[in-house]
XYZ file of C-alpha atoms in Angstrom:
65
model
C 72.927 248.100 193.334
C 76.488 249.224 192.704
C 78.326 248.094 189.627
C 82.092 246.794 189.867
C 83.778 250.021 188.831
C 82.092 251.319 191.401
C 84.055 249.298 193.991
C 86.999 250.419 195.501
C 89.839 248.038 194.155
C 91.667 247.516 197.041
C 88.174 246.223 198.278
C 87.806 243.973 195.214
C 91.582 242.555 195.693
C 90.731 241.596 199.405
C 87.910 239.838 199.315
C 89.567 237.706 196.043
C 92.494 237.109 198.276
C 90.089 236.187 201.470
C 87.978 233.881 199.694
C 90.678 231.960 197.512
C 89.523 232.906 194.018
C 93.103 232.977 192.858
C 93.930 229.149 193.703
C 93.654 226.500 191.341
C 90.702 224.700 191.437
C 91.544 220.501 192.873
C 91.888 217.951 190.337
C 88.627 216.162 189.222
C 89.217 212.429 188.981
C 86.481 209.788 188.480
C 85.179 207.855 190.682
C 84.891 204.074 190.478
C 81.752 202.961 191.069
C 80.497 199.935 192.478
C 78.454 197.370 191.034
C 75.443 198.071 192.490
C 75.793 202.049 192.273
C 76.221 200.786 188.421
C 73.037 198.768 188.671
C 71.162 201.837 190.184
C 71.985 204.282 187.334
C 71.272 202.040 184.309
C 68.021 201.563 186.424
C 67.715 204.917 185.915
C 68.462 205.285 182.167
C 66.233 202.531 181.842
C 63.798 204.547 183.703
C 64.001 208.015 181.678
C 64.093 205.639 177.796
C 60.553 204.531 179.314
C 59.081 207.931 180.251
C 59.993 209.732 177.314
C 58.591 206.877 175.582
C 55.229 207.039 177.078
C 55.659 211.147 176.729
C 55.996 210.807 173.387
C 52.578 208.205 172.916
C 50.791 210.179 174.818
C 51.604 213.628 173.146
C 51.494 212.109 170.031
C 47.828 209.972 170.814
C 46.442 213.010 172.580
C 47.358 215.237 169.231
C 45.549 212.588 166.746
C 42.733 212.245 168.632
């Protein structure tokens, strides 16, 4: 595999300029989300509390016993 100094530059400089790496990236803005998109991820949080709960029992049952 060839390294980057390896590259011609003039090589390098066109495929930046082809493929846009030079451009700003777009702004990132948040999204408002709806109520039931809400719903779903605090389902979700909910969700991941109770399995690293029961993880944690079972790690901690399976190492006493």
């Amino acid at each position: 595999m060839k390294q980057l100094h390896e590259f011609d530059p003039v090589d390098i400089r066109r495929l930046v300029d082809r493929e846009g790496w030079q451009k700003p990236l777009p702004e990132v803005r948040r999204v408002q989300l709806t109520g039931r998109q809400q719903t779903v991820f605090w389902g979700l949080r909910l969700y991941v509390v109770v399995m690293t709960a029961v993880v944690v029992w079972a790690f901690l049952h399976g190492a006493a016993g």
